[in-house]
Short mmCIF file of C-alpha atoms and ligand atoms in Angstrom, two decimals:
data_model
loop_
_atom_site.label_atom_id
_atom_site.label_comp_id
_atom_site.label_asym_id
_atom_site.label_seq_id
_atom_site.Cartn_x
_atom_site.Cartn_y
_atom_site.Cartn_z
CA UNK A 1143 100.65 110.70 -40.00
CA UNK A 1144 101.69 110.18 -43.60
CA UNK A 1145 99.25 108.84 -46.17
CA UNK A 1146 101.31 105.69 -46.60
CA UNK A 1147 101.24 105.08 -42.83
CA UNK A 1148 97.46 105.47 -42.72
CA UNK A 1149 97.07 102.94 -45.52
CA UNK A 1150 99.25 100.47 -43.63
CA UNK A 1151 97.55 101.11 -40.29
CA UNK A 1152 94.17 100.35 -41.79
CA UNK A 1153 95.32 97.05 -43.24
CA UNK A 1154 97.10 96.16 -39.99
CA UNK A 1155 93.99 96.96 -37.96
CA UNK A 1156 91.75 94.70 -39.99
CA UNK A 1157 94.40 91.98 -40.18
CA UNK A 1158 94.41 92.06 -36.38
CA UNK A 1159 90.66 91.39 -36.57
CA UNK A 1160 91.14 88.26 -38.67
CA UNK A 1161 90.93 89.83 -42.15
CA UNK A 1162 93.00 88.57 -45.05
CA UNK A 1163 94.97 91.40 -46.68
CA UNK A 1164 94.23 91.20 -50.41
CA UNK A 1165 96.02 93.25 -53.10
CA UNK A 1166 94.23 95.88 -55.10
CA UNK A 1167 92.76 94.55 -58.32
CA UNK A 1168 93.33 96.19 -61.69
CA UNK A 1169 91.46 99.35 -62.66
CA UNK A 1170 90.16 97.38 -65.62
CA UNK A 1171 87.46 95.14 -64.18
CA UNK A 1172 88.13 91.53 -64.90
CA UNK A 1173 85.48 89.97 -67.11
CA UNK A 1174 82.90 92.57 -66.18
CA UNK A 1175 81.68 94.47 -69.22
CA UNK A 1176 79.03 96.25 -67.14
CA UNK A 1177 81.65 98.28 -65.33
CA UNK A 1178 83.77 100.98 -66.95
CA UNK A 1179 86.55 101.07 -64.38
CA UNK A 1180 86.95 99.62 -60.93
CA UNK A 1181 85.15 102.16 -58.76
CA UNK A 1182 84.94 100.49 -55.35
CA UNK A 1183 86.76 97.99 -53.20
CA UNK A 1184 83.93 95.49 -53.49
CA UNK A 1185 84.22 95.11 -57.29
CA UNK A 1186 86.80 92.34 -57.12
CA UNK A 1187 84.61 90.45 -54.65
CA UNK A 1188 81.34 90.79 -56.53
CA UNK A 1189 81.09 87.07 -57.28
CA UNK A 1190 82.00 86.19 -53.71
CA UNK A 1191 79.11 88.30 -52.45
CA UNK A 1192 76.80 86.74 -55.04
CA UNK A 1193 77.86 83.26 -53.96
CA UNK A 1194 79.37 82.33 -57.36
CA UNK A 1195 82.93 82.33 -56.06
CA UNK A 1196 84.39 80.91 -52.87
CA UNK A 1197 87.52 82.14 -51.10
CA UNK A 1198 89.53 80.49 -48.37
CA UNK A 1199 88.70 83.44 -46.11
CA UNK A 1200 85.44 85.05 -45.00
CA UNK A 1201 86.98 88.42 -44.05
CA UNK A 1202 89.16 90.55 -46.31
CA UNK A 1203 90.71 94.00 -46.32
CA UNK A 1204 92.15 96.01 -49.21
CA UNK A 1205 93.41 99.32 -50.39
CA UNK A 1206 91.84 99.46 -53.82
CA UNK A 1207 92.73 101.63 -56.81
CA UNK A 1208 89.52 103.30 -58.02
CA UNK A 1209 88.62 105.61 -60.89
CA UNK A 1210 85.35 107.52 -61.01
CA UNK A 1211 85.43 109.35 -64.29
CA UNK A 1212 82.50 107.90 -66.16
CA UNK A 1213 79.62 105.48 -65.90
CA UNK A 1214 77.41 105.39 -62.83
CA UNK A 1215 79.91 107.24 -60.65
CA UNK A 1216 81.42 110.21 -62.44
CA UNK A 1217 83.33 112.74 -60.39
CA UNK A 1218 85.30 114.26 -63.28
CA UNK A 1219 83.52 117.60 -63.18
CA UNK A 1220 84.05 117.90 -59.44
CA UNK A 1221 87.81 117.61 -59.63
CA UNK A 1222 89.63 120.80 -58.75
CA UNK A 1223 86.41 122.37 -57.49
CA UNK A 1224 85.44 120.33 -54.42
CA UNK A 1225 87.76 119.54 -51.54
CA UNK A 1226 87.02 115.85 -51.67
CA UNK A 1227 86.70 114.42 -55.19
CA UNK A 1228 89.33 112.83 -57.41
CA UNK A 1229 89.14 110.87 -60.61
CA UNK A 1230 91.64 108.36 -59.19
CA UNK A 1231 91.63 107.59 -55.48
CA UNK A 1232 92.38 104.76 -53.12
CA UNK A 1233 89.53 103.13 -51.27
CA UNK A 1234 90.31 101.35 -48.02
CA UNK A 1235 87.84 98.57 -47.37
CA UNK A 1236 86.94 95.73 -45.08
CA UNK A 1237 84.64 92.96 -46.19
CA UNK A 1238 82.65 90.22 -44.53
CA UNK A 1239 81.42 87.40 -46.73
CA UNK A 1240 78.55 86.05 -44.67
CA UNK A 1241 80.67 86.39 -41.54
CA UNK A 1242 80.18 89.40 -39.23
CA UNK A 1243 77.40 91.94 -39.77
CA UNK A 1244 76.20 95.34 -38.55
CA UNK A 1245 77.29 95.22 -34.96
CA UNK A 1246 80.89 94.19 -35.57
CA UNK A 1247 81.26 96.42 -38.63
CA UNK A 1248 80.20 99.50 -36.70
CA UNK A 1249 82.34 98.63 -33.70
CA UNK A 1250 85.39 98.00 -35.91
CA UNK A 1251 84.93 101.30 -37.74
CA UNK A 1252 84.61 103.19 -34.48
CA UNK A 1253 87.59 101.49 -32.89
CA UNK A 1254 89.79 102.23 -35.90
CA UNK A 1255 88.76 105.89 -36.07
CA UNK A 1256 88.82 106.72 -32.36
CA UNK A 1257 90.90 104.00 -30.64
CA UNK A 1258 94.03 105.43 -29.02
CA UNK A 1259 96.28 102.88 -30.74
CA UNK A 1260 94.78 103.64 -34.12
CA UNK A 1261 93.64 107.01 -35.48
CA UNK A 1262 92.53 108.46 -32.13
CA UNK A 1263 90.18 111.01 -33.72
CA UNK A 1264 88.11 113.20 -31.37
CA UNK A 1265 84.68 111.56 -31.13
CA UNK A 1266 82.78 114.83 -31.10
CA UNK A 1267 84.02 115.64 -34.61
CA UNK A 1268 82.28 112.62 -36.08
CA UNK A 1269 78.67 112.21 -37.08
CA UNK A 1270 76.86 109.41 -38.83
CA UNK A 1271 73.93 108.69 -41.08
CA UNK A 1272 71.84 105.56 -41.23
CA UNK A 1273 69.15 104.45 -43.65
CA UNK A 1274 65.76 105.94 -42.76
CA UNK A 1275 64.23 102.71 -41.51
CA UNK A 1276 67.35 101.03 -40.18
CA UNK A 1277 66.57 101.10 -36.46
CA UNK A 1278 69.08 98.36 -35.82
CA UNK A 1279 72.04 100.48 -37.02
CA UNK A 1280 70.62 103.52 -35.23
CA UNK A 1281 70.49 101.62 -31.94
CA UNK A 1282 74.03 100.30 -32.29
CA UNK A 1283 75.40 103.81 -32.87
CA UNK A 1284 73.28 105.33 -30.16
CA UNK A 1285 73.21 102.74 -27.37
CA UNK A 1286 76.42 100.80 -27.89
CA UNK A 1287 78.79 103.39 -29.33
CA UNK A 1288 77.20 106.30 -27.47
CA UNK A 1289 76.65 108.75 -30.29
CA UNK A 1290 73.96 111.25 -29.27
CA UNK A 1291 70.73 110.84 -31.23
CA UNK A 1292 71.03 114.33 -32.74
CA UNK A 1293 74.28 113.33 -34.40
CA UNK A 1294 72.72 110.34 -36.12
CA UNK A 1295 70.87 111.39 -39.25
CA UNK A 1296 68.34 109.12 -40.90
CA UNK A 1297 68.57 109.38 -44.66
CA UNK A 1298 66.26 107.81 -47.20
CA UNK A 1299 63.07 108.44 -49.03
CA UNK A 1300 60.90 106.61 -46.51
CA UNK A 1301 59.10 104.82 -49.30
CA UNK A 1302 60.42 101.54 -48.06
CA UNK A 1303 63.60 99.73 -48.74
CA UNK A 1304 62.56 98.68 -52.24
CA UNK A 1305 63.36 102.20 -53.46
CA UNK A 1306 66.96 103.02 -54.02
CA UNK A 1307 68.14 106.05 -52.10
CA UNK A 1308 71.32 107.63 -50.90
CA UNK A 1309 71.67 105.29 -48.00
CA UNK A 1310 70.34 102.19 -49.66
CA UNK A 1311 72.86 100.38 -51.78
CA UNK A 1312 71.97 98.15 -54.72
CA UNK A 1313 74.21 96.23 -57.09
CA UNK A 1314 71.62 96.38 -59.87
CA UNK A 1315 67.87 96.17 -60.35
CA UNK A 1316 67.91 92.77 -58.72
CA UNK A 1317 70.36 90.99 -56.46
CA UNK A 1318 72.02 91.78 -53.15
CA UNK A 1319 71.22 95.14 -51.60
CA UNK A 1320 70.84 96.79 -48.26
CA UNK A 1321 71.11 99.87 -46.08
CA UNK A 1322 74.29 101.89 -45.50
CA UNK A 1323 75.67 103.85 -42.65
CA UNK A 1324 78.07 106.67 -43.51
CA UNK A 1325 80.54 108.43 -41.24
CA UNK A 1326 81.22 112.15 -41.65
CA UNK A 1327 83.94 114.37 -40.23
CA UNK A 1328 83.16 117.94 -39.23
CA UNK A 1329 85.95 120.18 -40.52
CA UNK A 1330 84.60 123.15 -38.57
CA UNK A 1331 82.12 125.96 -38.86
CA UNK A 1332 84.56 128.22 -40.68
CA UNK A 1333 83.85 126.08 -43.73
CA UNK A 1334 80.58 126.36 -45.61
CA UNK A 1335 78.23 123.38 -45.67
CA UNK A 1336 75.62 121.70 -43.53
CA UNK A 1337 75.18 118.22 -42.05
CA UNK A 1338 74.00 115.39 -44.28
CA UNK A 1339 70.33 115.66 -45.06
CA UNK A 1340 70.33 119.46 -44.73
CA UNK A 1341 69.90 121.78 -47.72
CA UNK A 1342 73.54 122.89 -47.39
CA UNK A 1343 74.82 119.35 -47.37
CA UNK A 1344 76.80 119.70 -50.57
CA UNK A 1345 79.22 122.13 -49.02
CA UNK A 1346 82.51 120.80 -47.76
CA UNK A 1347 82.20 121.31 -44.01
CA UNK A 1348 80.95 117.81 -43.23
CA UNK A 1349 82.92 115.41 -45.38
CA UNK A 1350 81.90 111.82 -45.82
CA UNK A 1351 84.86 109.66 -44.96
CA UNK A 1352 83.53 106.13 -44.68
CA UNK A 1353 80.61 104.18 -46.04
CA UNK A 1354 79.54 100.87 -44.51
CA UNK A 1355 77.15 98.85 -46.64
CA UNK A 1356 75.10 96.07 -45.13
CA UNK A 1357 74.12 93.52 -47.73
CA UNK A 1358 71.02 92.31 -46.09
CA UNK A 1359 68.50 91.45 -48.80
CA UNK A 1360 68.15 89.87 -52.18
CA UNK A 1361 65.79 91.77 -54.44
CA UNK A 1362 63.79 89.68 -56.89
CA UNK A 1363 62.30 90.71 -60.25
CA UNK A 1364 59.08 91.95 -58.65
CA UNK A 1365 61.08 94.22 -56.36
CA UNK A 1366 60.39 92.17 -53.25
CA UNK A 1367 63.17 92.04 -50.69
CA UNK A 1368 64.11 88.66 -49.22
CA UNK A 1369 66.48 88.54 -46.25
CA UNK A 1370 69.78 86.91 -47.16
CA UNK A 1371 70.56 83.82 -45.10
CA UNK A 1372 74.11 85.09 -44.55
CA UNK A 1373 74.23 88.86 -44.75
CA UNK A 1374 77.54 90.52 -45.67
CA UNK A 1375 79.44 93.74 -45.17
CA UNK A 1376 81.20 95.94 -47.71
CA UNK A 1377 82.89 99.17 -46.64
CA UNK A 1378 84.83 101.95 -48.33
CA UNK A 1379 86.87 104.80 -46.93
CA UNK A 1380 88.69 107.29 -49.15
CA UNK A 1381 92.37 107.24 -48.19
CA UNK A 1382 92.91 110.83 -49.31
CA UNK A 1383 89.95 112.04 -47.26
CA UNK A 1384 91.00 110.32 -44.05
CA UNK A 1385 94.56 111.54 -44.64
CA UNK A 1386 93.29 115.10 -44.85
CA UNK A 1387 91.53 114.61 -41.51
CA UNK A 1388 94.62 113.07 -39.91
CA UNK A 1389 96.92 115.75 -41.24
CA UNK A 1390 94.67 118.50 -39.92
CA UNK A 1391 93.91 119.93 -43.35
CA UNK A 1392 90.61 120.42 -45.08
CA UNK A 1393 91.11 119.54 -48.73
CA UNK A 1394 92.53 116.31 -50.08
CA UNK A 1395 94.94 118.39 -52.14
CA UNK A 1396 96.65 119.59 -48.98
CA UNK A 1397 97.85 116.13 -47.94
CA UNK A 1398 101.53 115.14 -48.23
CA UNK A 1399 101.10 113.05 -51.35
CA UNK A 1400 99.33 115.79 -53.29
CA UNK A 1401 101.67 118.54 -52.18
CA UNK A 1402 104.50 116.80 -54.03
CA UNK A 1403 102.38 116.39 -57.16
CA UNK A 1404 101.12 119.98 -57.08
CA UNK A 1405 104.67 121.25 -56.80
CA UNK A 1406 105.70 119.07 -59.71
CA UNK A 1407 102.75 120.37 -61.74
CA UNK A 1408 103.77 123.97 -60.96
CA UNK A 1409 107.35 123.21 -61.95
CA UNK A 1410 106.40 121.63 -65.27
CA UNK A 1411 103.87 124.28 -66.23
CA UNK A 1412 106.29 127.01 -65.20
CA UNK A 1413 104.06 128.83 -62.73
CA UNK A 1414 104.54 129.67 -59.07
CA UNK A 1415 103.18 127.06 -56.69
CA UNK A 1416 99.79 127.99 -55.29
CA UNK A 1417 97.06 126.13 -53.44
CA UNK A 1418 94.45 128.36 -55.02
CA UNK A 1419 94.98 127.35 -58.62
CA UNK A 1420 92.32 124.82 -59.67
CA UNK A 1421 94.27 123.96 -62.83
CA UNK A 1422 97.21 122.68 -60.79
CA UNK A 1423 94.81 120.49 -58.83
CA UNK A 1424 93.27 119.15 -62.02
CA UNK A 1425 96.71 118.30 -63.41
CA UNK A 1426 97.87 116.68 -60.15
CA UNK A 1427 94.67 114.67 -60.02
CA UNK A 1428 94.71 113.64 -63.68
CA UNK A 1429 98.33 112.47 -63.74
CA UNK A 1430 97.35 109.84 -61.20
CA UNK A 1431 94.29 108.62 -63.09
CA UNK A 1432 96.08 108.59 -66.45
CA UNK A 1433 99.24 106.88 -65.23
CA UNK A 1434 97.43 104.21 -63.26
CA UNK A 1435 95.05 103.51 -66.15
CA UNK A 1436 97.87 103.16 -68.66
CA UNK A 1437 99.85 101.00 -66.24
CA UNK A 1438 96.77 98.75 -66.04
CA UNK A 1439 96.69 98.41 -69.81
CA UNK A 1440 94.28 101.09 -71.03
CA UNK A 1441 95.41 102.83 -74.22
CA UNK A 1442 94.08 106.22 -75.37
CA UNK A 1443 91.63 105.60 -78.21
CA UNK A 1444 88.34 106.72 -79.68
CA UNK A 1445 85.97 104.46 -77.85
CA UNK A 1446 85.09 102.90 -74.54
CA UNK A 1447 87.69 102.95 -71.79
CA UNK A 1448 90.37 104.32 -74.08
CA UNK A 1449 88.22 107.32 -74.89
CA UNK A 1450 87.59 108.11 -71.26
CA UNK A 1451 91.36 108.02 -70.74
CA UNK A 1452 91.91 110.28 -73.75
CA UNK A 1453 89.38 112.76 -72.36
CA UNK A 1454 91.19 112.91 -69.04
CA UNK A 1455 94.58 113.38 -70.70
CA UNK A 1456 93.30 116.15 -72.97
CA UNK A 1457 91.64 117.86 -70.06
CA UNK A 1458 94.95 117.89 -68.17
CA UNK A 1459 96.84 119.20 -71.20
CA UNK A 1460 94.30 121.96 -71.69
CA UNK A 1461 94.70 123.05 -68.07
CA UNK A 1462 98.46 123.22 -68.64
CA UNK A 1463 97.80 125.34 -71.73
CA UNK A 1464 95.60 127.57 -69.67
CA UNK A 1465 98.50 128.15 -67.29
CA UNK A 1466 100.64 129.17 -70.24
CA UNK A 1467 102.42 125.88 -70.89
CA UNK A 1468 102.14 125.25 -74.62
CA UNK A 1469 104.90 122.66 -74.83
CA UNK A 1470 104.88 119.02 -73.80
CA UNK A 1471 104.81 118.69 -70.03
CA UNK A 1472 102.27 116.18 -68.78
CA UNK A 1473 104.36 113.04 -69.27
CA UNK A 1474 107.16 114.56 -67.20
CA UNK A 1475 105.02 114.20 -64.08
CA UNK A 1476 105.05 110.41 -64.23
CA UNK A 1477 108.46 110.31 -62.54
CA UNK A 1478 107.18 112.42 -59.64
CA UNK A 1479 104.17 110.16 -59.26
CA UNK A 1480 106.35 107.04 -59.32
CA UNK A 1481 108.55 108.58 -56.62
CA UNK A 1482 105.50 109.37 -54.50
CA UNK A 1483 103.47 106.18 -54.93
CA UNK A 1484 105.86 103.61 -56.41
CA UNK A 1485 106.45 101.86 -53.09
CA UNK A 1486 102.78 101.05 -52.66
CA UNK A 1487 102.21 100.42 -56.37
CA UNK A 1488 105.38 98.97 -57.97
CA UNK A 1489 103.68 98.89 -61.39
CA UNK A 1490 104.27 102.64 -61.56
CA UNK A 1491 108.03 102.10 -61.52
CA UNK A 1492 107.95 99.01 -63.70
CA UNK A 1493 105.91 100.71 -66.39
CA UNK A 1494 107.18 104.25 -66.01
CA UNK A 1495 108.76 104.45 -69.48
CA UNK A 1496 105.68 102.94 -71.13
CA UNK A 1497 103.35 105.37 -69.38
CA UNK A 1498 105.54 108.36 -70.22
CA UNK A 1499 105.66 107.33 -73.82
CA UNK A 1500 101.90 106.87 -74.16
CA UNK A 1501 101.24 110.25 -72.56
CA UNK A 1502 103.86 111.95 -74.70
CA UNK A 1503 102.30 110.55 -77.88
CA UNK A 1504 98.93 111.90 -76.79
CA UNK A 1505 100.44 115.28 -76.01
CA UNK A 1506 102.04 115.46 -79.43
CA UNK A 1507 98.79 114.45 -81.12
CA UNK A 1508 96.65 116.95 -79.24
CA UNK A 1509 99.20 119.77 -79.55
CA UNK A 1510 98.65 119.69 -83.30
CA UNK A 1511 95.08 120.86 -82.94
CA UNK A 1512 94.82 122.38 -79.48
CA UNK A 1513 96.09 125.79 -80.52
CA UNK A 1514 93.79 125.98 -83.55
CA UNK A 1515 90.85 124.69 -81.57
CA UNK A 1516 91.43 127.22 -78.81
CA UNK A 1517 91.56 129.95 -81.44
CA UNK A 1518 88.19 128.91 -82.82
CA UNK A 1519 86.76 128.63 -79.34
CA UNK A 1520 88.07 132.01 -78.21
CA UNK A 1521 86.50 133.79 -81.14
CA UNK A 1522 83.22 131.93 -80.61
CA UNK A 1523 83.21 132.88 -76.93
CA UNK A 1524 83.97 136.53 -77.54
CA UNK A 1525 80.39 137.72 -77.70
CA UNK A 1526 79.61 136.16 -74.30
CA UNK A 1527 76.64 134.30 -75.77
CA UNK A 1528 75.96 130.58 -75.38
CA UNK A 1529 78.29 128.40 -77.41
CA UNK A 1530 76.30 126.85 -80.26
CA UNK A 1531 76.12 123.12 -80.98
CA UNK A 1532 77.78 123.43 -84.38
CA UNK A 1533 80.93 124.93 -82.81
CA UNK A 1534 80.98 122.33 -80.05
CA UNK A 1535 80.72 119.69 -82.75
CA UNK A 1536 83.46 121.20 -84.88
CA UNK A 1537 85.75 121.37 -81.86
CA UNK A 1538 85.02 117.74 -81.18
CA UNK A 1539 85.17 116.44 -84.71
CA UNK A 1540 87.95 118.52 -86.22
CA UNK A 1541 90.09 119.53 -83.26
CA UNK A 1542 89.64 116.57 -80.95
CA UNK A 1543 88.07 118.50 -78.08
CA UNK A 1544 86.05 116.03 -76.02
CA UNK A 1545 82.72 117.62 -75.17
CA UNK A 1546 83.39 117.77 -71.46
CA UNK A 1547 86.57 119.68 -72.19
CA UNK A 1548 84.62 122.33 -74.05
CA UNK A 1549 82.09 122.28 -71.24
CA UNK A 1550 84.89 122.77 -68.70
CA UNK A 1551 86.05 125.90 -70.52
CA UNK A 1552 82.50 127.21 -70.80
CA UNK A 1553 82.01 126.69 -67.11
CA UNK A 1554 85.18 128.64 -66.27
CA UNK A 1555 83.92 131.58 -68.29
CA UNK A 1556 80.34 131.27 -67.12
CA UNK A 1557 79.15 130.65 -70.66
CA UNK A 1558 76.46 128.18 -71.54
CA UNK A 1559 77.28 125.38 -73.95
CA UNK A 1560 74.55 124.01 -76.23
CA UNK A 1561 74.93 120.29 -75.64
CA UNK A 1562 71.53 119.50 -77.13
CA UNK A 1563 72.62 121.26 -80.31
CA UNK A 1564 75.80 119.22 -80.26
CA UNK A 1565 73.74 116.03 -80.13
CA UNK A 1566 71.78 117.11 -83.17
CA UNK A 1567 75.05 117.59 -85.09
CA UNK A 1568 76.31 114.28 -83.82
CA UNK A 1569 73.19 112.46 -84.95
CA UNK A 1570 73.47 114.03 -88.37
CA UNK A 1571 77.02 112.78 -88.61
CA UNK A 1572 75.94 109.31 -87.59
CA UNK A 1573 73.35 109.34 -90.34
CA UNK A 1574 76.02 110.34 -92.85
CA UNK A 1575 78.29 107.57 -91.62
CA UNK A 1576 75.47 105.06 -91.89
CA UNK A 1577 74.64 106.13 -95.42
CA UNK A 1578 78.30 105.93 -96.36
CA UNK A 1579 78.69 102.50 -94.83
CA UNK A 1580 75.65 101.02 -96.62
CA UNK A 1581 76.93 102.52 -99.83
CA UNK A 1582 80.30 100.88 -99.36
CA UNK A 1583 78.88 97.61 -98.05
CA UNK A 1584 81.12 95.46 -100.17
CA UNK A 1585 84.35 97.25 -99.35
CA UNK A 1586 86.58 96.76 -96.39
CA UNK A 1587 86.28 100.26 -95.11
CA UNK A 1588 84.80 100.59 -91.67
CA UNK A 1589 82.78 103.73 -91.27
CA UNK A 1590 81.65 102.95 -87.77
CA UNK A 1591 84.34 105.17 -86.32
CA UNK A 1592 82.00 108.05 -85.74
CA UNK A 1593 79.54 105.85 -83.93
CA UNK A 1594 82.17 104.29 -81.79
CA UNK A 1595 83.58 107.66 -81.02
CA UNK A 1596 80.24 108.92 -79.94
CA UNK A 1597 79.60 105.93 -77.77
CA UNK A 1598 82.60 106.89 -75.75
CA UNK A 1599 80.93 110.17 -75.09
CA UNK A 1600 77.33 109.17 -74.62
CA UNK A 1601 78.00 106.17 -72.44
CA UNK A 1602 80.57 107.64 -70.21
CA UNK A 1603 79.99 111.32 -70.04
CA UNK A 1604 77.41 112.97 -67.92
CA UNK A 1605 75.77 115.22 -70.47
CA UNK A 1606 72.81 115.78 -68.19
CA UNK A 1607 75.04 116.67 -65.30
CA UNK A 1608 77.27 118.92 -67.36
CA UNK A 1609 74.12 120.67 -68.45
CA UNK A 1610 72.97 120.94 -64.86
CA UNK A 1611 76.30 122.46 -63.89
CA UNK A 1612 75.74 125.25 -66.36
CA UNK A 1613 72.38 126.01 -64.94
CA UNK A 1614 73.84 126.15 -61.42
CA UNK A 1615 76.75 128.34 -62.32
P1 LIG B 684 80.47 111.58 -52.02
O1 LIG B 684 79.06 111.60 -51.52
O2 LIG B 684 81.40 112.43 -51.21
O3 LIG B 684 80.58 111.81 -53.49
P2 LIG B 684 80.13 108.75 -52.25
O4 LIG B 684 78.97 108.56 -51.34
O5 LIG B 684 79.88 108.86 -53.70
O6 LIG B 684 81.00 110.06 -51.78
P3 LIG B 684 80.94 106.02 -51.81
O7 LIG B 684 80.44 105.47 -53.08
O8 LIG B 684 80.16 105.78 -50.57
O9 LIG B 684 81.23 107.62 -52.00
O10 LIG B 684 82.47 105.52 -51.64
C1 LIG B 684 83.06 105.20 -50.38
C2 LIG B 684 84.10 106.24 -49.96
O11 LIG B 684 85.05 106.49 -50.99
C3 LIG B 684 83.54 107.60 -49.63
O12 LIG B 684 83.03 107.63 -48.33
C4 LIG B 684 84.76 108.49 -49.79
O13 LIG B 684 85.57 108.49 -48.65
C5 LIG B 684 85.52 107.83 -50.93
N1 LIG B 684 85.27 108.48 -52.22
C6 LIG B 684 84.18 108.36 -53.02
N2 LIG B 684 84.31 109.06 -54.16
C7 LIG B 684 85.54 109.65 -54.11
C8 LIG B 684 86.25 110.49 -55.00
N3 LIG B 684 85.77 110.85 -56.17
N4 LIG B 684 87.48 110.91 -54.62
C9 LIG B 684 88.01 110.54 -53.42
N5 LIG B 684 87.38 109.74 -52.54
C10 LIG B 684 86.16 109.29 -52.86
MG1 LIG B 685 79.98 110.47 -54.96
MG1 LIG B 686 77.91 110.18 -50.40
MG1 LIG B 687 78.86 107.14 -49.78
#
């Protein structure tokens, strides 16, 4: 079953259960400064869940464009290395606004996954998790659906629902929240990884395909949970992950849609096509994120959303460089993407020229310093010692290497990168900028550039996680 058919089948299924099919919203959240990019299907319905907005329907279904490359959810460093993470992906979702709750949500999910008219997946390949104390969900899975108790894993910290945990979803410190139930697919014991909750869980054998969130409580300032008068449902299933399952392959990159993009990436970088080349995966992943972000109005820049976009573009270009492509290539993949996904997302065709142009400009800009920066980096890496903060800073400041790009290279070579040292340099530069700006108070020159630039990094990068990656590798 092709990816596009699965998307359609999902929407058809939930339409047949009385859901309104709603279009994907933009990747740039509308009037929501707290969110970097749209990262879940529920984002566009946030106010409906909170009761601030009313819709003419109480059930909806979508296939939502999502980007997780910064902010609370950041999967950037996973891309190319895990079987299941992208920066851009499509999230299939069904939503109940005070209409149905746990029982119907679980039955719908099961019917869609295993029903013979729908995906008809073998039941024994599926396992589920519930929140530690959610006996209600446990009973529905066990007694009504018939999943054996040993295939239902309770996950949570057992400190009570007031504590956030993996299977307890919260919108913020206060507000609607509730337990989740997640559905996993077992790709087989030839693949490393253990069931959810086990120490090996972060392998890729059991892959989470679908999360069902039950908005059951409202949390007040003191942390007390009050049952909502009309509880709601919010679900999300990664289209690429369920496509991999349906197409009998393990990694998302093996699905039809990605095969075309990987081949295009091989063609444009001038290497032989291979499924074992992480750089091709990174490029195929990043062309989607970059093109969709630009089509939704984000422009590469030095702060905020634009800086996250710039980081992704530069990362892709650097992976092309690594494969030996030192000329402009990235923008040439937009046409392949439009051919692959333009039917579902017409904006890709409508804005193709604009997207190509923006990417090409970025390529030209970065090409000017990439070679020099790589030269500096190579000589600094030669001794095999940790990369010092001053060099990381120089790469960032002079050659336009976003820190996570430098970190990515360090990780490939197994060399530690001194991010704390980088911060020290960065703070010193901020001080200099501040001094300069108070000195020039009366002029029209804005010296806040450095600060703004840094904000892009500190807000949206995962310095702690990058650091952790080093320690693990
Ligand atoms: P994981 O634990 O695998 O990182 P998650 O628990 O962070 O996933 P959710 O926030 O529950 O994911 O999102 C709902 C669904 O969206 C997931 O079950 C998965 O199918 C899909 N999904 C989440 N993150 C990604 C990603 N980076 N790339 C592709 N699909 C994703
Ligand atoms: Mg995740
Ligand atoms: Mg998860
Ligand atoms: Mg999840």
